[in-house]
Each structure stands twice: as C-alpha cells, then as structure tokens.
Coordinates of C-alpha atoms in Angstrom, one line a residue:
M230 CA 5.3 -32.6 -9.6
T231 CA 3.9 -33.9 -6.2
Y232 CA 3.1 -31.2 -3.7
V233 CA 5.1 -30.6 -0.8
P234 CA 3.3 -28.5 1.9
S235 CA 4.7 -25.7 2.7
R236 CA 6.1 -26.5 6.5
D237 CA 7.8 -29.4 5.0
L238 CA 9.6 -26.4 2.1
L239 CA 10.5 -24.5 5.6
A240 CA 12.1 -28.0 7.1
Q241 CA 14.1 -28.4 3.9
A242 CA 14.9 -24.3 3.7
L243 CA 16.0 -24.8 7.5
A244 CA 18.3 -27.8 6.9
G245 CA 20.0 -25.6 3.5
S246 CA 17.8 -26.2 0.8
S247 CA 17.7 -23.3 -1.6
R248 CA 15.7 -24.6 -3.8
A249 CA 13.3 -25.4 -1.0
A250 CA 14.3 -21.3 0.0
G251 CA 12.9 -20.3 -3.7
R252 CA 9.3 -22.6 -3.9
L253 CA 8.3 -20.8 -0.7
I254 CA 8.8 -17.3 -1.9
S255 CA 7.4 -18.8 -4.7
R256 CA 4.3 -19.2 -2.2
A257 CA 4.6 -16.3 -0.4
E258 CA 4.6 -13.9 -3.9
Q259 CA 1.6 -15.8 -5.2
G260 CA -0.5 -15.6 -2.0
A261 CA -1.1 -18.8 -1.3
E262 CA -3.4 -19.2 1.6
E263 CA -1.9 -22.6 2.7
A264 CA 1.8 -21.2 2.9
R265 CA 0.3 -18.0 5.4
P266 CA 1.2 -21.0 8.4
T267 CA 4.7 -21.5 7.7
L268 CA 4.9 -18.3 6.5
A269 CA 3.9 -16.6 10.4
E270 CA 6.5 -19.4 11.7
V271 CA 9.4 -17.9 9.5
Y272 CA 8.5 -14.7 10.9
R273 CA 8.9 -16.0 14.3
R274 CA 12.3 -17.5 13.5
A275 CA 13.9 -14.7 11.5
G276 CA 15.1 -11.3 13.1
R277 CA 18.7 -12.3 12.8
A278 CA 20.6 -10.9 9.6
H279 CA 21.2 -7.9 8.9
R280 CA 18.7 -5.7 6.1
I281 CA 20.1 -3.4 3.8
G282 CA 17.7 -1.4 1.6
L283 CA 19.4 -0.1 -1.4
T284 CA 17.9 2.4 -3.6
G285 CA 18.7 5.1 -6.4
V286 CA 17.8 6.1 -9.7
P287 CA 18.0 3.8 -12.9
G288 CA 21.4 3.9 -14.2
S289 CA 23.4 4.8 -10.8
G290 CA 24.8 1.3 -10.6
K291 CA 22.9 0.1 -8.3
S292 CA 22.7 -3.5 -9.7
T293 CA 26.9 -3.7 -10.2
L294 CA 27.0 -2.1 -6.6
V295 CA 25.0 -5.2 -5.1
C296 CA 27.5 -7.6 -6.9
R297 CA 30.5 -6.2 -5.6
L298 CA 28.7 -5.4 -2.6
A299 CA 28.0 -9.4 -2.0
A300 CA 31.0 -10.6 -3.2
S301 CA 32.9 -8.5 -0.5
L302 CA 30.5 -9.9 2.1
R303 CA 31.2 -13.6 0.7
A304 CA 35.1 -13.2 1.0
Q305 CA 34.5 -12.1 4.7
G306 CA 32.8 -15.6 5.0
R307 CA 29.0 -13.8 5.3
R308 CA 26.3 -16.0 3.4
V309 CA 24.1 -13.5 1.6
G310 CA 20.7 -12.9 0.2
I311 CA 19.7 -10.7 -2.7
V312 CA 15.9 -9.9 -3.4
A313 CA 16.0 -7.7 -6.5
I314 CA 12.9 -5.8 -7.1
D315 CA 12.3 -5.6 -10.9
P316 CA 9.0 -3.0 -12.6
S317 CA 6.3 -5.0 -13.9
S318 CA 5.0 -5.0 -17.0
P319 CA 1.7 -3.0 -17.5
Y320 CA 0.5 -5.2 -20.2
S321 CA 2.0 -8.9 -19.2
G322 CA 2.3 -8.5 -15.6
G323 CA 5.8 -10.0 -16.0
A324 CA 9.2 -8.4 -15.1
I325 CA 12.2 -8.5 -17.3
L326 CA 14.5 -9.1 -14.3
G327 CA 17.4 -7.8 -15.4
D328 CA 19.2 -7.4 -12.2
R329 CA 19.1 -11.4 -12.3
V330 CA 21.2 -10.9 -15.3
R331 CA 23.6 -8.6 -14.1
M332 CA 24.7 -11.0 -11.3
T333 CA 25.4 -14.1 -13.0
E334 CA 28.9 -14.0 -11.7
L335 CA 27.2 -15.0 -8.4
A336 CA 25.3 -17.3 -9.6
N337 CA 27.1 -20.3 -8.7
D338 CA 28.5 -19.4 -5.1
P339 CA 26.3 -21.4 -2.8
G340 CA 26.9 -19.2 0.0
V341 CA 24.3 -16.1 -2.5
F342 CA 20.7 -16.7 -2.7
I343 CA 19.6 -14.2 -6.0
R344 CA 16.0 -14.2 -6.5
S345 CA 14.1 -11.4 -8.5
M346 CA 10.4 -10.5 -8.2
A347 CA 8.2 -7.9 -10.3
T348 CA 6.1 -5.3 -8.5
H349 CA 3.2 -5.8 -9.6
G350 CA 2.0 -2.8 -9.0
A351 CA 3.0 -2.5 -6.2
T352 CA 3.8 1.4 -5.3
G353 CA 6.9 2.7 -2.7
G354 CA 9.1 0.7 -4.7
M355 CA 8.4 -2.7 -2.8
T356 CA 6.4 -5.6 -2.6
H357 CA 5.0 -7.6 0.1
A358 CA 6.4 -10.8 -0.9
A359 CA 10.1 -9.0 -0.7
L360 CA 9.3 -9.0 3.2
D361 CA 8.5 -12.2 3.3
A362 CA 11.3 -13.6 1.0
A363 CA 13.8 -11.6 3.3
D364 CA 12.1 -13.3 6.2
I365 CA 12.4 -17.1 4.3
L366 CA 16.4 -16.4 3.9
D367 CA 16.5 -15.0 7.3
A368 CA 15.3 -18.0 8.7
A369 CA 17.3 -19.8 6.3
G370 CA 20.5 -18.8 7.8
F371 CA 22.2 -16.2 5.4
D372 CA 23.5 -13.5 7.7
V373 CA 23.0 -10.2 4.9
I374 CA 20.0 -10.0 2.7
I375 CA 20.0 -7.0 0.8
I376 CA 16.8 -5.9 -1.2
E377 CA 17.2 -3.6 -4.5
T378 CA 14.4 -1.6 -5.2
V379 CA 13.4 -0.7 -8.8
G380 CA 14.1 2.8 -8.1
V381 CA 12.6 5.2 -10.2
G382 CA 13.3 7.8 -8.0
Q383 CA 10.3 9.6 -6.6
D384 CA 8.5 8.1 -4.2
E385 CA 10.7 4.8 -3.7
V386 CA 11.4 5.1 0.3
E387 CA 9.4 2.3 1.4
I388 CA 12.7 0.5 1.5
A389 CA 13.8 2.8 4.4
K390 CA 10.4 1.1 6.5
A391 CA 12.2 -2.3 5.8
A392 CA 15.8 -2.4 6.2
D393 CA 18.3 -2.2 8.8
T394 CA 20.3 0.0 6.8
T395 CA 19.7 2.3 4.0
I396 CA 22.0 3.2 1.2
V397 CA 21.0 5.3 -1.3
V398 CA 22.9 5.7 -4.9
S399 CA 23.5 8.8 -6.6
A400 CA 25.9 8.8 -9.7
P401 CA 27.1 12.0 -11.3
G402 CA 25.5 13.8 -14.1
L403 CA 22.1 12.3 -13.4
G404 CA 20.5 14.8 -11.9
D405 CA 20.3 13.2 -8.7
E406 CA 20.5 16.3 -6.5
I407 CA 17.2 18.0 -7.7
Q408 CA 15.4 13.9 -7.4
A409 CA 16.4 14.0 -3.8
I410 CA 15.7 17.2 -2.8
K411 CA 12.0 16.9 -5.2
A412 CA 11.3 13.1 -3.6
G413 CA 12.8 13.1 -0.4
I414 CA 15.0 10.7 -1.3
L415 CA 17.8 12.8 0.7
E416 CA 16.0 11.9 3.8
I417 CA 15.8 8.4 4.0
A418 CA 19.6 7.0 3.7
D419 CA 21.6 6.0 6.8
I420 CA 24.3 5.7 4.2
H421 CA 25.0 7.8 1.1
V422 CA 27.1 6.5 -1.8
V423 CA 28.0 8.1 -4.8
S424 CA 29.0 5.9 -7.7
K425 CA 30.6 6.0 -10.4
C426 CA 33.5 7.9 -9.1
D427 CA 36.5 7.6 -11.3
R428 CA 34.1 10.1 -13.4
D429 CA 35.4 13.8 -13.3
D430 CA 32.2 15.4 -12.1
A431 CA 32.0 12.8 -9.3
D432 CA 33.6 15.2 -6.8
R433 CA 31.2 17.8 -7.3
T434 CA 28.0 15.7 -7.0
I435 CA 29.6 14.0 -3.4
T436 CA 30.2 18.1 -2.5
D437 CA 26.8 18.8 -3.4
L438 CA 24.9 15.7 -1.1
K439 CA 27.2 16.6 1.9
Q440 CA 25.8 20.7 1.3
M441 CA 22.3 19.6 1.2
L442 CA 22.5 17.1 4.3
T443 CA 24.6 20.0 6.3
L444 CA 21.8 22.5 5.2
G445 CA 19.0 20.2 5.8
A446 CA 20.1 19.6 9.5
L447 CA 20.4 15.7 8.2
T448 CA 23.7 14.6 8.7
A449 CA 23.2 13.2 12.5
L450 CA 20.6 11.4 14.0
R451 CA 20.2 12.1 17.7
D452 CA 18.6 10.5 20.9
G453 CA 15.7 12.3 23.5
Q454 CA 18.9 14.4 25.2
G455 CA 20.1 15.4 21.5
R456 CA 23.0 13.5 21.3
P457 CA 24.3 12.4 18.3
L458 CA 23.6 8.5 17.2
W459 CA 24.7 8.3 13.8
T460 CA 26.3 10.7 11.2
I461 CA 25.2 9.7 7.6
P462 CA 28.3 9.5 5.8
V463 CA 28.9 10.1 1.7
I464 CA 31.2 7.9 0.0
G465 CA 32.6 7.9 -3.6
L466 CA 32.8 4.5 -5.1
S467 CA 33.6 2.9 -8.1
S468 CA 32.0 -0.8 -8.4
Y469 CA 34.4 -1.7 -11.5
T470 CA 37.6 -0.3 -9.8
G471 CA 36.5 -1.4 -6.4
Q472 CA 37.7 1.8 -4.8
G473 CA 35.3 2.8 -1.7
I474 CA 34.0 -0.4 -1.8
D475 CA 35.8 -1.4 1.8
E476 CA 34.4 2.2 3.2
L477 CA 31.2 1.4 2.3
L478 CA 31.0 -2.2 4.1
A479 CA 33.3 -0.3 7.4
A480 CA 30.3 2.5 7.3
I481 CA 27.6 -0.6 7.3
G482 CA 29.3 -2.7 10.1
R483 CA 29.6 0.9 11.9
H484 CA 25.4 1.6 11.5
G485 CA 25.0 -2.0 12.5
A486 CA 26.8 -1.6 15.6
T487 CA 24.8 1.8 16.5
L488 CA 21.6 -0.1 15.8
A489 CA 22.7 -2.8 18.3
A490 CA 24.5 -0.2 21.1
T491 CA 21.8 2.6 21.1
A492 CA 18.1 3.5 21.1
L493 CA 18.7 3.8 17.1
G494 CA 18.0 0.1 16.9
A495 CA 14.8 -0.2 19.3
Q496 CA 13.1 2.7 16.7
R497 CA 13.8 1.0 13.8
R498 CA 12.6 -2.2 14.3
E499 CA 9.1 -0.6 16.1
R500 CA 9.3 1.3 13.0
V501 CA 9.7 -1.5 10.9
A502 CA 7.3 -3.7 13.0
A503 CA 4.7 -0.8 12.0
F504 CA 5.3 -0.4 8.2
R505 CA 5.2 -4.9 8.0
L506 CA 1.8 -4.3 10.1
A507 CA 0.2 -1.9 8.0
K508 CA 1.4 -3.7 4.6
T509 CA 0.3 -7.0 5.7
A510 CA -3.0 -5.3 7.0
E511 CA -3.3 -3.7 3.2
T512 CA -2.9 -6.8 1.7
L513 CA -5.4 -9.6 3.5
L514 CA -7.5 -6.4 3.2
V515 CA -7.9 -6.1 -1.0
E516 CA -7.4 -9.7 -1.3
R517 CA -10.9 -9.9 1.0
F518 CA -12.3 -7.0 -0.8
R519 CA -11.7 -7.9 -4.0
R520 CA -13.3 -11.6 -4.1
A521 CA -16.5 -10.6 -2.1
A522 CA -16.6 -7.8 -4.8
Q523 CA -16.2 -9.9 -8.0
A524 CA -20.0 -11.0 -8.0
L525 CA -21.2 -7.4 -7.3
A526 CA -19.3 -5.5 -9.9
L527 CA -20.9 -6.6 -12.9
P528 CA -24.1 -5.1 -12.6
L529 CA -22.9 -1.8 -10.9
S530 CA -20.1 -1.6 -14.1
Q531 CA -23.2 -2.0 -16.6
Q532 CA -25.1 1.0 -15.1
L533 CA -22.1 3.2 -15.5
S534 CA -22.1 1.7 -19.0
R535 CA -25.2 3.1 -19.3
R536 CA -24.5 6.1 -17.7
D537 CA -27.0 5.6 -15.3
T538 CA -24.8 6.5 -12.6
D539 CA -21.5 7.9 -11.8
P540 CA -18.2 6.5 -11.3
Y541 CA -18.2 7.9 -7.0
S542 CA -21.6 6.8 -7.0
A543 CA -21.3 3.7 -8.1
A544 CA -17.8 2.7 -5.9
R545 CA -19.5 3.8 -3.1
S546 CA -22.2 1.4 -3.7
L547 CA -20.3 -1.3 -4.4
I548 CA -18.0 -0.5 -1.0
D549 CA -21.1 -0.3 0.7
Q550 CA -22.3 -4.1 -0.3
T551 CA -19.2 -5.7 -0.8
I552 CA -18.5 -5.0 3.5
A553 CA -22.4 -5.8 3.6
K554 CA -21.4 -9.1 2.5
E555 CA -18.2 -9.8 3.7
F556 CA -17.0 -7.8 7.0
S557 CA -20.5 -8.1 8.5
P558 CA -21.2 -10.6 11.5

C-alpha cells in the first residue's frame, strides 16, 4: 500500500473522509514522528466540538449509555465522534475493544465515528492518543466528541482535565458511593448519572449521591464573588428504556451554555491546556529517554543481575548517563 503523507490524510479528513481520519488517529497512536507537524495543525483547527468525558466503575453501563447518548444526539442532527478507551492486556499489549462490539448498532451511521483504543499501560484512565483522536474528529467537523475511559473506578480522574463536560456513571448495588469517596470520583463530575434506574434500589443510590454532594459542599461551583455558576445534577436513567436520556441531554446542553457564558469556560480551557501540555511533554520526554537509555541499560542491568550494584544506584547512573548523552548541549 502506498504511504499517504499525514498532511494529505488531514486534507481528506477535513473533506469528510472517515477512513482518512481513522488512519491519522492510527499514526497518533503509533507516535509517528512524520505525523506530528500535521497533528500540530489539527490542534490549531480544533476547539469547536463539545467534548464529553464519561467514566464510572465496570458494570455501570457506560458503553450502553454512550450508544443511547449518541443515538439521541444524531436524532438532533449532530455528528458524533466516540473515543472508547479499553484496558490493555499485560501480556500482548492489545485490548479486547469490547466497547466497539457493544456499539455495532451505530456502526452504519455515517454521522457517527467510533474509535476504540488501548491504554498501552497509561494510568489515569486516559491515553495520550485519545486527546489527538478527539482533536482529529473535532477538526473533521464532528459536533460532539464522547471520550469513554476504562473506568476501573479508583484513579480514572484524568478525563476531568481533558473534557468540557465530565459525566460520572454509577449503578445501584455496585458500592459506587464508597468508591466515590475513596477515589475522588465524586469531585470530578459535572453531571452524576445513576444508570439502571428501573431497579428497586436505584432511588437509594440517587439519594445517597445527593447527600454526599451536599455534605461535601460540591453541589455548586462558584465564581470569585461566591455566585453559583453550575449546580451538579444527579440524574437517574435507564439506557434500555430511554428514561432520563432527555434530562441528561438537557443537562449537557445547560453545562455547555454555562461554559460559554461564564468564567467557568475560561477556567476549564486553561485546565485542559495545562493538562495537555504536561501530558505531551511527558510523552516526548519518555520517548527521548527510552531511545537514549537503550544502549546504556545493558551493562548496568548486567551489574545489577550480578548484584554488583543496587537498583537505586544503577537507576541514578542510567539517568545521569542518559541526560549527559541526550540532553546536554
């Protein structure tokens, strides 16, 4: 197959080619050096789409909710991009990509783009390529980008630094209340959703979440003068019956309008930019370190295997040698 330069793929993606957008996302995942000037151009062109981050513990119905949400947005005539992040296998490095299997009903809709990607060991529920993927879909004209994290439920809070609106999904009977307190998941939500609300114990979960928000004084975000900017809603819904979907869409719309009309939007953009800067710098630094350290690590690891040195001394030596080789002028 003839290699198509990334800048040409971008031109095709901007012209409406989902295939070109997918290939450009693949290059972002691979960390292709050739694609980076094009990804820089993509970033400058992006910024129009509403990015929705969605997280929650496994079994809470995140993927089913994404399907429902995307279908409802399509009924409004909006183009929807979905980036579903799945955990990587510790053995093969691949992912089951089960989210995409669950979204087959959307696969034939040209107004929906679905991309599953593995974490590749990234912590925090996000992978750097997910941010590039969202930019590509944004620049390609998608109105709403939904980013679904792996959602293990303990430390997947990075999505709040990468999305305009963060939705945390809980479900009755999964112990989500305790998880929220332990992991700080409670604090990152702009909207709380309790799925499977057709169950008998759903009302209790909704009540408990509202009480915890009140106790934590998190029900409203305020400006510098103490005026409320956004009150965090708790919405019960059922993805199977459709109950609560319209209420969720309305809450997302209100939050987007609040971001556009108040200081909250500027604060959120600055937070997202700071996160993006740190995440990109971290990625570039690790890549550069690994390249330089590859040739230096073998003799140190051999000394370590013979116990002629200790892990801390060897690691410090590796860092010092790598910095001297790669980063010195």
